[in-house]
Short mmCIF file of C-alpha atoms (C1' of nucleotides) in Angstrom, two decimals:
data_model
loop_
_atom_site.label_atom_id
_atom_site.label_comp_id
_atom_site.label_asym_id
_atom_site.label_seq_id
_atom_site.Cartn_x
_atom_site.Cartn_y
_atom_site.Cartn_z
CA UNK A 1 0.00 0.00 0.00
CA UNK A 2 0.82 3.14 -0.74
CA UNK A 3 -0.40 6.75 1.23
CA UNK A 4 -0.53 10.29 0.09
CA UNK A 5 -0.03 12.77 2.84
CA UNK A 6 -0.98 16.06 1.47
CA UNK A 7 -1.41 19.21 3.41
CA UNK A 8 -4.54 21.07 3.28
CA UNK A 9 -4.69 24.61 1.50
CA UNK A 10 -0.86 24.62 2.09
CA UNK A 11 -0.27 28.40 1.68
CA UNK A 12 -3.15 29.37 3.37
CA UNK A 13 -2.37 26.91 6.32
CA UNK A 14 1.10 28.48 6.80
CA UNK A 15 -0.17 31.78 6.77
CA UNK A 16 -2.65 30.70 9.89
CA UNK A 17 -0.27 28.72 11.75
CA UNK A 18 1.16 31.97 13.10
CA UNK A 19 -2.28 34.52 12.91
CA UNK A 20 -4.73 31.90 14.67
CA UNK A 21 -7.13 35.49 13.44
CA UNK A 22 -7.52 33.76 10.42
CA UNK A 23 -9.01 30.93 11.29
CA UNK A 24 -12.72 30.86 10.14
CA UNK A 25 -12.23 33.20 7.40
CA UNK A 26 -12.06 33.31 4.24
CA UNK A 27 -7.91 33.51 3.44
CA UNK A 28 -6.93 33.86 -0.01
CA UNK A 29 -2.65 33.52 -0.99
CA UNK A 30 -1.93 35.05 -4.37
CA UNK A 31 1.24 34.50 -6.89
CA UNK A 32 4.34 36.45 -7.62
CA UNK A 33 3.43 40.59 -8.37
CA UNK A 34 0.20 39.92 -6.30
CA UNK A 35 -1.45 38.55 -9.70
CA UNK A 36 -3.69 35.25 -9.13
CA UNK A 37 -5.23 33.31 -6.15
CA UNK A 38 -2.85 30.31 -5.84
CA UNK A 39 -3.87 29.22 -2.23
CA UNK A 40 -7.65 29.48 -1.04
CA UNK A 41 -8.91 28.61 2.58
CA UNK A 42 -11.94 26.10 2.59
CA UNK A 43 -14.20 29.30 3.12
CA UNK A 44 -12.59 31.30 0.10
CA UNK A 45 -13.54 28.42 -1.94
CA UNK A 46 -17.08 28.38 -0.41
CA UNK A 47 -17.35 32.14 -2.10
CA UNK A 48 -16.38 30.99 -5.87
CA UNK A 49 -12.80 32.27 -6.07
CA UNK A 50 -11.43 29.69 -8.77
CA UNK A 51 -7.78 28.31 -8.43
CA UNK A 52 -5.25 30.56 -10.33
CA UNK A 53 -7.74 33.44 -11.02
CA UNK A 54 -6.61 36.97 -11.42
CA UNK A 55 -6.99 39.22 -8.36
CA UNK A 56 -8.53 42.45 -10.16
CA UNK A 57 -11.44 40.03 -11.95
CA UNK A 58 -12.46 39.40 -8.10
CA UNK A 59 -11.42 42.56 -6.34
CA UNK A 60 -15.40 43.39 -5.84
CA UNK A 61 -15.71 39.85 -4.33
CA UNK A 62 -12.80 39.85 -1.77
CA UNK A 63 -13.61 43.16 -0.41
CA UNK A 64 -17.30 42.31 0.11
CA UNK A 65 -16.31 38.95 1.96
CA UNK A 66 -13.85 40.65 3.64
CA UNK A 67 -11.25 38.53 2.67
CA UNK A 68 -7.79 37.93 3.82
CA UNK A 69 -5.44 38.54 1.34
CA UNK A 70 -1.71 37.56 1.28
CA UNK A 71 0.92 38.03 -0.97
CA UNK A 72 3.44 35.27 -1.12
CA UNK A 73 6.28 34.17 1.41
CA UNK A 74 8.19 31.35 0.31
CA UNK A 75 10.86 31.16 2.75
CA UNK A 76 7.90 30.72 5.18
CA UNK A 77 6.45 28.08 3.36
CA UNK A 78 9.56 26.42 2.30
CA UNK A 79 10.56 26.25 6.42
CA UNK A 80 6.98 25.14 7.03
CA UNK A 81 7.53 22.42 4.46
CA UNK A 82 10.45 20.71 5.88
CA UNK A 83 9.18 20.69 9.03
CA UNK A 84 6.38 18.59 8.09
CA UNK A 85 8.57 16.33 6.02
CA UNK A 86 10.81 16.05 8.92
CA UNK A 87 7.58 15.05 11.32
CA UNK A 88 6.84 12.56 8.57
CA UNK A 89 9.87 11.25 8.03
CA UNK A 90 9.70 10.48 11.92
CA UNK A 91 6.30 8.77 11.86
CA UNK A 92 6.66 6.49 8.80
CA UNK A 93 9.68 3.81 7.45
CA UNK A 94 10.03 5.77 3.90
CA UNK A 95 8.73 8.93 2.44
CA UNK A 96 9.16 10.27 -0.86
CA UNK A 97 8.85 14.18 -0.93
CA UNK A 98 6.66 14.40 -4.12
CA UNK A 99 6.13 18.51 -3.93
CA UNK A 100 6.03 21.40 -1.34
CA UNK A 101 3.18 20.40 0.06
CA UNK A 102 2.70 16.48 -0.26
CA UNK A 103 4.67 13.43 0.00
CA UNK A 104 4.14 9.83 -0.53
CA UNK A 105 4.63 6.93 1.86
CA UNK A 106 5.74 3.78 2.23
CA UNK A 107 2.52 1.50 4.45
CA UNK A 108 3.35 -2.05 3.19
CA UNK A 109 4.86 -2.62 6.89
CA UNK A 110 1.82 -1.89 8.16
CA UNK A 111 -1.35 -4.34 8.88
CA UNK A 112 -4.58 -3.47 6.69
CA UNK A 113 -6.79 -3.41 9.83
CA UNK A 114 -4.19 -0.74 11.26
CA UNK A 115 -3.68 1.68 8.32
CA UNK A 116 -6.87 3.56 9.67
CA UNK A 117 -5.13 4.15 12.88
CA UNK A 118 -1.85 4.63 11.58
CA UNK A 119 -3.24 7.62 9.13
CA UNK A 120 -5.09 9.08 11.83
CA UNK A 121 -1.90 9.51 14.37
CA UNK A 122 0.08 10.60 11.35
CA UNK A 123 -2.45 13.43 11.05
CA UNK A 124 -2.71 14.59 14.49
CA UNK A 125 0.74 14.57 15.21
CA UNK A 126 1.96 16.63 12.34
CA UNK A 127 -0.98 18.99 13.06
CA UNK A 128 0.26 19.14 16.69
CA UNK A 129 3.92 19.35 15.73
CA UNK A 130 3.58 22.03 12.84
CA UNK A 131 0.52 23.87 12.91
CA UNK A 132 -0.43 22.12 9.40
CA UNK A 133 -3.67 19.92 9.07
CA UNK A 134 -3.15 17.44 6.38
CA UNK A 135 -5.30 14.73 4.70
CA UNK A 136 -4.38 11.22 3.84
CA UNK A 137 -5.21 8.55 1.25
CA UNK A 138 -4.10 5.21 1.08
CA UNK A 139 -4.56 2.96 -1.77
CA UNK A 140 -2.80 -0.15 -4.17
CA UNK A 141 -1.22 2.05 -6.14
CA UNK A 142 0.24 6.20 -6.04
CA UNK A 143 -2.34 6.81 -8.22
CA UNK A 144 -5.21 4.80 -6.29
CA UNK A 145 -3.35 7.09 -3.08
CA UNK A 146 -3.86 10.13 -4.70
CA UNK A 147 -7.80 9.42 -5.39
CA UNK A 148 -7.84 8.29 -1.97
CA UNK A 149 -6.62 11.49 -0.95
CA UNK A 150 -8.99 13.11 -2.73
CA UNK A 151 -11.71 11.66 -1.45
CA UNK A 152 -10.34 12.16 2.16
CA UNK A 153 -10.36 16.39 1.77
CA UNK A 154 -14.23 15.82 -0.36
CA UNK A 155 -16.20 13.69 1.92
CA UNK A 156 -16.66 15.27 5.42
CA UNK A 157 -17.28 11.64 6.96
CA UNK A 158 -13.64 10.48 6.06
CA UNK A 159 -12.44 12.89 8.62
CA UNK A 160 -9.16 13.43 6.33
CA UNK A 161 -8.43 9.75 6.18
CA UNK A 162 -8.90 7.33 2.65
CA UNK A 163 -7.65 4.01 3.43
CA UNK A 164 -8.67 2.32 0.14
CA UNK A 165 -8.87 -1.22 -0.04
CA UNK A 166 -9.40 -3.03 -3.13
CA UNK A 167 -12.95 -4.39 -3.13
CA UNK A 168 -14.28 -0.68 -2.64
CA UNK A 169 -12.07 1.03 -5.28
CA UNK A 170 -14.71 0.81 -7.71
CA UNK A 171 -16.83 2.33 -5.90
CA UNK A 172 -14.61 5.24 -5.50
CA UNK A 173 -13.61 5.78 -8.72
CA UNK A 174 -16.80 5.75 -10.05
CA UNK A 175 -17.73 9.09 -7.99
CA UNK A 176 -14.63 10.44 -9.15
CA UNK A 177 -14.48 13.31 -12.28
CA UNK A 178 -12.07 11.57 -14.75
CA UNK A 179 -10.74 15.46 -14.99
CA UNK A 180 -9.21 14.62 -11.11
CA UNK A 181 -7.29 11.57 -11.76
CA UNK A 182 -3.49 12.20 -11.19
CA UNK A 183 -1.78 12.55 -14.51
CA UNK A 184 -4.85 13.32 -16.49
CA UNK A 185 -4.48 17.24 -17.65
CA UNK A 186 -6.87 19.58 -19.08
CA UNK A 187 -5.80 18.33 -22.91
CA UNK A 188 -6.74 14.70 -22.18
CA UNK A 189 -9.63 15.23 -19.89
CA UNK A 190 -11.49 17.43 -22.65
CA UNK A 191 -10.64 14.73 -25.28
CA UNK A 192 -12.05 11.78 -22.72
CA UNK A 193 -15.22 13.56 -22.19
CA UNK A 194 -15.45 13.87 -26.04
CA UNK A 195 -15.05 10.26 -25.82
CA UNK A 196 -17.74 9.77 -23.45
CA UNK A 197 -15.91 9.06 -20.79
CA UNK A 198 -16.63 11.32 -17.31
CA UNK A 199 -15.26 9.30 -14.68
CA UNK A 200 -12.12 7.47 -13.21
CA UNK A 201 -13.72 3.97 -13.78
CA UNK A 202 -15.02 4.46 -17.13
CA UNK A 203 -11.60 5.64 -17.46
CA UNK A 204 -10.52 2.73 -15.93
CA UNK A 205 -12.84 0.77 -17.67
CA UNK A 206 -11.32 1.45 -21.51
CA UNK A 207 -9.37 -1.50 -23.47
CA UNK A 208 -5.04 -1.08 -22.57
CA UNK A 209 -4.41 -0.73 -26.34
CA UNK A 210 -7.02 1.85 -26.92
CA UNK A 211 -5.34 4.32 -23.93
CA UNK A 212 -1.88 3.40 -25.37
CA UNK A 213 -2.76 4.74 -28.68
CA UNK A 214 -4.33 8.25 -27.89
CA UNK A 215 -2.95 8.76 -24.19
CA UNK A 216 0.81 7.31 -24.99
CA UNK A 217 2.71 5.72 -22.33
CA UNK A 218 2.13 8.03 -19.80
CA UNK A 219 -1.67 7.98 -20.24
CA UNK A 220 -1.38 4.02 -20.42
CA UNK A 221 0.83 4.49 -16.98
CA UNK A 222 -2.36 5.96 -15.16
CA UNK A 223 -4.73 3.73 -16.63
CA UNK A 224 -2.59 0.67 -15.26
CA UNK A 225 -2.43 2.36 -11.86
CA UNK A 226 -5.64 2.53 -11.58
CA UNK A 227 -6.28 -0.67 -12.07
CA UNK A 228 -4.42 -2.06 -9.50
CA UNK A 229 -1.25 -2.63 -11.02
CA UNK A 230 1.88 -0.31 -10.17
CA UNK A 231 3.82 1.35 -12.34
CA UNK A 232 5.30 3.83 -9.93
CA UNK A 233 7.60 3.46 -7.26
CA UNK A 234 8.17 5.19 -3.83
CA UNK A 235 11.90 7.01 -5.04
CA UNK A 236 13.08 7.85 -1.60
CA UNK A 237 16.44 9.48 -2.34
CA UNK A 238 15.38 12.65 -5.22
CA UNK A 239 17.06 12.38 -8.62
CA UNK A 240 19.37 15.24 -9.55
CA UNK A 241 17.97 17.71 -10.98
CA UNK A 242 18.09 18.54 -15.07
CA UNK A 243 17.96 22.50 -15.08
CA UNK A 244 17.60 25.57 -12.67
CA UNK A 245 15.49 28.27 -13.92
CA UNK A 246 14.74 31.77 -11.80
CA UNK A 247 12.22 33.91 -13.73
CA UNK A 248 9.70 36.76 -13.18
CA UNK A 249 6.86 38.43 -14.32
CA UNK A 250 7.55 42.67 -13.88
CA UNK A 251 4.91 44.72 -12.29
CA UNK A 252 4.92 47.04 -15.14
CA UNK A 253 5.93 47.09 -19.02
CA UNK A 254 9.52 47.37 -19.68
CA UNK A 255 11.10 48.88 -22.85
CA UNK A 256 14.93 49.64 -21.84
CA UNK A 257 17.50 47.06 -21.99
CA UNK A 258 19.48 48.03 -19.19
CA UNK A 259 16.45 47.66 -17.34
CA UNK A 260 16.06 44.34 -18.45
CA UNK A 261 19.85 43.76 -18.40
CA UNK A 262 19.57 44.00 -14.27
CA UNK A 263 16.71 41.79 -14.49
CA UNK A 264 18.24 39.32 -15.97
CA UNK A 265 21.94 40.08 -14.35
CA UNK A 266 19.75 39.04 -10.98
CA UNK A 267 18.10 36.16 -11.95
CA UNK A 268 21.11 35.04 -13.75
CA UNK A 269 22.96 35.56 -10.13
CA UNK A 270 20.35 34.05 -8.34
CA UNK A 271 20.48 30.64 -10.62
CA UNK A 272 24.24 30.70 -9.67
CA UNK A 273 23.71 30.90 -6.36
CA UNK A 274 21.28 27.98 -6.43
CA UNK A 275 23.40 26.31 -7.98
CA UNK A 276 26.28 26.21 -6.30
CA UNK A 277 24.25 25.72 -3.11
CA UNK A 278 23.18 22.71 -4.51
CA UNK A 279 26.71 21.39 -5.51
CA UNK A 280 26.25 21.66 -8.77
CA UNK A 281 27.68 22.96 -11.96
CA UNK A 282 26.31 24.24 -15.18
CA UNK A 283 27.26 23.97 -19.19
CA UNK A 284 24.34 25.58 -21.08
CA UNK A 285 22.45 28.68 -20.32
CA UNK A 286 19.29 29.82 -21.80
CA UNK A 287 17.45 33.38 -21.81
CA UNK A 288 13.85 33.88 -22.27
CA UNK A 289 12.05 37.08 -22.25
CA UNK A 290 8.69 37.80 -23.93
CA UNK A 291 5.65 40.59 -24.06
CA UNK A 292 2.62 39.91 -22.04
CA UNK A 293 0.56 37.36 -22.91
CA UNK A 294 -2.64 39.45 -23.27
CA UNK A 295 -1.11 41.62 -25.91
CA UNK A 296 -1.65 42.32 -29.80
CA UNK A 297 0.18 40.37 -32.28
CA UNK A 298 2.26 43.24 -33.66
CA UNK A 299 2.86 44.31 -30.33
CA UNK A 300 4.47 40.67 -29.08
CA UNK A 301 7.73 39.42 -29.62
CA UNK A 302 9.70 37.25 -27.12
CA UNK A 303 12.01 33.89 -27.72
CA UNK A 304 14.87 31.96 -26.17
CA UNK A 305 18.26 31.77 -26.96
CA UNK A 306 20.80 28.83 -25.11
CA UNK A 307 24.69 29.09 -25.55
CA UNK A 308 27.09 26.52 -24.05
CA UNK A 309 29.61 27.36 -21.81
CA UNK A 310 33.37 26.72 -22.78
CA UNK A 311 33.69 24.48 -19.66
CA UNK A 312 31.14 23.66 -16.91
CA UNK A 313 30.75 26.54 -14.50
CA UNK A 314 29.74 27.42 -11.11
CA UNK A 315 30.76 31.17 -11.32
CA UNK A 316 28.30 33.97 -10.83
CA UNK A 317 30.56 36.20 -12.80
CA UNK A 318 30.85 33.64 -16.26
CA UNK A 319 26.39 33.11 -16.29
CA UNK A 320 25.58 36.92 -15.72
CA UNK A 321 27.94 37.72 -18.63
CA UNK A 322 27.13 34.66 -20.77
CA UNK A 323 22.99 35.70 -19.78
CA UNK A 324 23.90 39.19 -20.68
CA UNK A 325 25.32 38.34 -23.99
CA UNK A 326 22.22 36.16 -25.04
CA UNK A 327 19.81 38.78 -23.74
CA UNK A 328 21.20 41.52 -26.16
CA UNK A 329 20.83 39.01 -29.38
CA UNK A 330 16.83 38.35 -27.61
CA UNK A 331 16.13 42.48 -27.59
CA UNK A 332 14.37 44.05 -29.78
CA UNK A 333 13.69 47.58 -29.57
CA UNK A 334 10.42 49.50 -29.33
CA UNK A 335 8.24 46.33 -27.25
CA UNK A 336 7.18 46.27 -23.69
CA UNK A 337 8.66 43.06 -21.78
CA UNK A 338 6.34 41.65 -19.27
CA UNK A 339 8.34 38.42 -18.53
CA UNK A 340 11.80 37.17 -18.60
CA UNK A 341 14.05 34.32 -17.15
CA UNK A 342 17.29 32.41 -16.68
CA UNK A 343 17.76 28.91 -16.71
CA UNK A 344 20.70 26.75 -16.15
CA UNK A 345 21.09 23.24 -18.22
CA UNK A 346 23.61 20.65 -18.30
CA UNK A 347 23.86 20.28 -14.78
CA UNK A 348 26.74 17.80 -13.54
CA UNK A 349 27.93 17.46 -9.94
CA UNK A 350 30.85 19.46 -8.86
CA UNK A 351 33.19 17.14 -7.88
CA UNK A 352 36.92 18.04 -8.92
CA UNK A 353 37.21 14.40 -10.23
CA UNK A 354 34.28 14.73 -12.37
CA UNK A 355 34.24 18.42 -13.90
CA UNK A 356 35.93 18.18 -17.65
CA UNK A 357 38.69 21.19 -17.75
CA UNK A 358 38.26 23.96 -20.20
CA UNK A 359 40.55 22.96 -23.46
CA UNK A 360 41.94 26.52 -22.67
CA UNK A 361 41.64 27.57 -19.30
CA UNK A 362 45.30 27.40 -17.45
CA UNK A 363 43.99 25.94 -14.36
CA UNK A 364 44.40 29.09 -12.01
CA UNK A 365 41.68 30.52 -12.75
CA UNK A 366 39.71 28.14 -11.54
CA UNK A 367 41.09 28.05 -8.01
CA UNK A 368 40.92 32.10 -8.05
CA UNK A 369 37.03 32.18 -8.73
CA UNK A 370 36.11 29.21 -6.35
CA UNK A 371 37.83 31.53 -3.46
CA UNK A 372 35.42 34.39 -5.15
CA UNK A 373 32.99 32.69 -5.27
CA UNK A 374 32.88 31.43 -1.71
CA UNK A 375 33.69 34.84 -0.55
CA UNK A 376 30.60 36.08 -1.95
CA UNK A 377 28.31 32.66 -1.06
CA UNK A 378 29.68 33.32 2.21
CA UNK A 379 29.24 37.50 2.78
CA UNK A 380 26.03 36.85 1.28
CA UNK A 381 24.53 34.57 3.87
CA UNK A 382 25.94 36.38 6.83
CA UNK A 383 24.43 39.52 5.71
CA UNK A 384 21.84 38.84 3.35
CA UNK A 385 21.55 38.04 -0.14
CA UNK A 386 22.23 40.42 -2.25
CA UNK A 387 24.75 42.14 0.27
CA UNK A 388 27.87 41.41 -2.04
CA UNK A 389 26.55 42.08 -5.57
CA UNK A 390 27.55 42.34 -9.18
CA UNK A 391 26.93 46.03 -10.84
CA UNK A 392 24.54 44.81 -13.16
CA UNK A 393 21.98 43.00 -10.89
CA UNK A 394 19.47 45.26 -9.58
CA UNK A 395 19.74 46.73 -5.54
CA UNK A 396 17.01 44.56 -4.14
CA UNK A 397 16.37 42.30 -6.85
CA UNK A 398 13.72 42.81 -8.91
CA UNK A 399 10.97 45.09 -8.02
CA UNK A 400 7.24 43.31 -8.11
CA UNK A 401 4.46 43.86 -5.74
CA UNK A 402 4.09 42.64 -2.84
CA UNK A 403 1.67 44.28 -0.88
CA UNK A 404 0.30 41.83 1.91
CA UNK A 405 3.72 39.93 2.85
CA UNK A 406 3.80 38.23 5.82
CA UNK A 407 6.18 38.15 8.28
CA UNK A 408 9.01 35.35 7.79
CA UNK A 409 8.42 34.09 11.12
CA UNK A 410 10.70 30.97 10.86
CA UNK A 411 13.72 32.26 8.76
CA UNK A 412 14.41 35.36 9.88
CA UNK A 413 15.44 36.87 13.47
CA UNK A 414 13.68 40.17 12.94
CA UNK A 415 10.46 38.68 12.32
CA UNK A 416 10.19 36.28 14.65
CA UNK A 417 6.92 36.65 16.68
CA UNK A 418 6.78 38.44 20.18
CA UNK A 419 5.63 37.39 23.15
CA UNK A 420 4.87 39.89 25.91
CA UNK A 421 3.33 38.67 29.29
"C1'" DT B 1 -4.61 48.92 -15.81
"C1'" DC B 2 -4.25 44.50 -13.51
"C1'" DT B 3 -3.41 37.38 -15.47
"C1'" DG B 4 2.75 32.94 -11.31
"C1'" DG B 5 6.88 30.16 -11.04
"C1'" DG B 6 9.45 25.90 -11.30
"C1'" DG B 7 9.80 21.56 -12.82
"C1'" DT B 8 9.62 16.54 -15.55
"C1'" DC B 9 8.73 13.33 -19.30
"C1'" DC B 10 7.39 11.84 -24.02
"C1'" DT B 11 7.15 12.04 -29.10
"C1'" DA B 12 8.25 13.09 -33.75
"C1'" DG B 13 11.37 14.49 -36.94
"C1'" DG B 14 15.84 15.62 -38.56
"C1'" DA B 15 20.79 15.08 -38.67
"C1'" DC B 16 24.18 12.23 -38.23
"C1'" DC B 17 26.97 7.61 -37.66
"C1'" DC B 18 28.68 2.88 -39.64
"C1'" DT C 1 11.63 -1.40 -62.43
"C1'" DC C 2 14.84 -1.60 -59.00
"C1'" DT C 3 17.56 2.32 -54.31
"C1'" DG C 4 19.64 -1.17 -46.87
"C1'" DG C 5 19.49 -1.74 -42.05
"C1'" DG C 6 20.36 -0.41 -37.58
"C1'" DG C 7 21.50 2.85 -34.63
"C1'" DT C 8 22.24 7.58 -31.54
"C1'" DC C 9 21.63 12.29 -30.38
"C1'" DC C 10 19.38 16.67 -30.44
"C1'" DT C 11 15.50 19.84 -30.56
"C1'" DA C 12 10.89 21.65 -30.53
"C1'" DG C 13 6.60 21.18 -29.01
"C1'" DG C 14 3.20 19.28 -26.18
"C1'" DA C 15 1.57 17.02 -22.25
"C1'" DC C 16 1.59 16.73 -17.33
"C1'" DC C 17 2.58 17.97 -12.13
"C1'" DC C 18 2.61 21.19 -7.87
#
DNA sequence: TCTGGGGTCCTAGGACCC
DNA sequence: TCTGGGGTCCTAGGACCC
């Protein structure tokens, strides 16, 4: 068996661990530049406020409800995160971390009769520990899991707790929208209903070969799943990652490519950073920047360019210039740039044994900007990032709105919460 | 006026190899 | 009239996830 521990209204949740005010109302947590509703509380949902809708389309209905409105804090939620995991990862034999808010688990040690109980302890100790109520589905399969799960939040009598055994899963998938099966999108659930098919058993239901053909192996992945027969496995230890991106959307329009050469300069510097905090290095880097997506034709333009780097890198100094470079063959004069980004490919560890030498490069070098670079990893964490700069990144990264942050209660000694008695 | 950010995997087609 | 067989690698685009 496998079980889906997902955390409810993550964002939201987070955001109410620390203001117990909130609790009860309606709490919406909105994206990057204050632009969509990417977390809604139980009673935000109750009002209509879809997932991923723009703010100003529901301005009228948040201030009428009253609504609690936060812009985003990731460090918060990224610190809220582990410490769930790490409760988790207490609790149970093996967890895969599948996302921020959710990770899978490992229940074949566990007697059927007990996975009930088990679930239920899981919950009320990581609510206890963290501040964070989850839900949890258990089922044959990840994907029966993640129905389970669903289930769990939808029906009030599960109390937040799916164990799904096998004689009842048809049952279950027959009440569930084929649109909320793990792994089918919007694309495929639009074509399915075309086909007549609404639900996760007469999903289920549909010959192997027919799925294969117009879903492709992934589709055919989900329809084995759900049929009992796994295709997934719990992967405890995360694969290395393929790329590191850092990108934005700007507040405003913007014309100027000096402007959007500190844009890019600081996400270019940020990817670096990640990068070498990750122990990684990097051979390719690719630029993106593009007009808004709303806009006229003749008023759009936008693309990507990727160049390789002469030898793998982990320097700030080599990706800003090398992002700088590709940005000034990407600009065009005379359009407004809503959007642009950085992202690093090619990623190998850095190990000395393992990095391939530039054909050039004498050697020194490399020893020279290692001591930069931790110089500036290490000024930067003492005294904040961004304290130790290039010129061409922006003062305080890049500007966006923000105007209902939080306090970053957990990661940062100035905002950690008072207590006066 | 105002519409997020960060990922992975698969497929088809083209270029190339012997 | 007839024009091989078996591969790899790369890229773009499309699908999906949170």
């Amino acid at each position: 068996m496998f079980g889906l521990i997902d955390c409810n209204n993550f964002y939201v949740s987070c955001e109410r661990a620390f203001n117990p005010g909130l609790l009860g109302r309606p709490v919406v947590v909105l994206s990057n530049n204050d632009g969509c509703i990417i977390s809604r509380s139980q009673e935000a949902k109750a009002l209509g406020l879809p997932m991923g809708a723009p703010v100003f389309k529901y301005s009228q209905l948040l201030e009428r409800h009253r609504v609690a409105i936060f812009s985003p804090n990731f460090p918060l939620y990224g610190d809220m995160s582990a410490r769930v995991m790490n409760t988790l990862g207490d609790l149970l034999p093996g967890i895969e971390i599948y996302s921020i808010d959710e990770a899978f688990a490992d229940l074949c040690g566990f007697r059927h009769d007990d996975l009930q109980a088990v679930a239920g302890e899981v919950r009320s100790t990581v609510l206890r520990h963290t501040g964070i109520p989850v839900s949890i589905g258990a089922g044959r399969t990840k994907t029966l899991a993640k129905a389970a799960n669903h289930l769990a939040k939808k029906r009030p009598a599960c109390r937040g707790v799916c164990v799904l055994e096998a004689r009842d899963e048809r049952n279950a998938l027959a009440s569930l929208p084929v649109d909320e099966v793990w792994g089918i999108g919007r694309r495929y659930s639009r074509f399915l209903q075309g086909e007549g098919v609404g639900t996760a058993l007469e999903f289920a239901l549909l010959p192997r070969e027919w799925v294969r053909r117009h879903l492709h192996v992934t589709g055919a992945r989900v329809h084995a799943e759900l049929n009992g027969e796994p295709c997934l496995s719990l992967e405890q230890v995360r694969p290395p990652r393929k790329s590191i991106c850092v990108s934005r959307s700007f507040g405003r329009k913007v014309t100027q490519l000096d402007e959007l050469e500190n844009a890019v300069g600081t996400f270019a510097s940020k990817c670096a950073q990640k990068l070498r905090a990750e122990g990684l290095r990097a051979s390719l880097v690719t630029v993106f920047v593009h007009t808004g997506h709303y806009e006229r034709p003749e008023r759009s333009s936008g693309g990507h360019r990727t160049a390789a780097m002469p030898a793998e890198t982990r320097s700030t100094i080599d990706i800003v210039r090398c992002a700088s470079v590709l940005l000034r063959e990407l600009y065009r004069k005379g359009f407004g740039y809503k959007k642009a980004g950085v992202v690093l490919g090619g990623l190998a560890p850095d190990a000395a044994s393992a990095v391939t030498p530039s054909l050039f490069g004498d050697g020194q070098d490399e020893e020279r900007t290692a001591a930069l670079m931790l110089a500036l990893d290490t000024v930067n964490s003492r005294y904040g990032s961004g304290a130790l700069r290039l010129a061409v990144e922006s003062p305080s990264g890049w500007k966006q709105r923000q105007e209902n942050l939080s306090p970053r209660y957990t990661t940062d000694w100035d905002d950690i919460i008072e207590v006066r008695t």
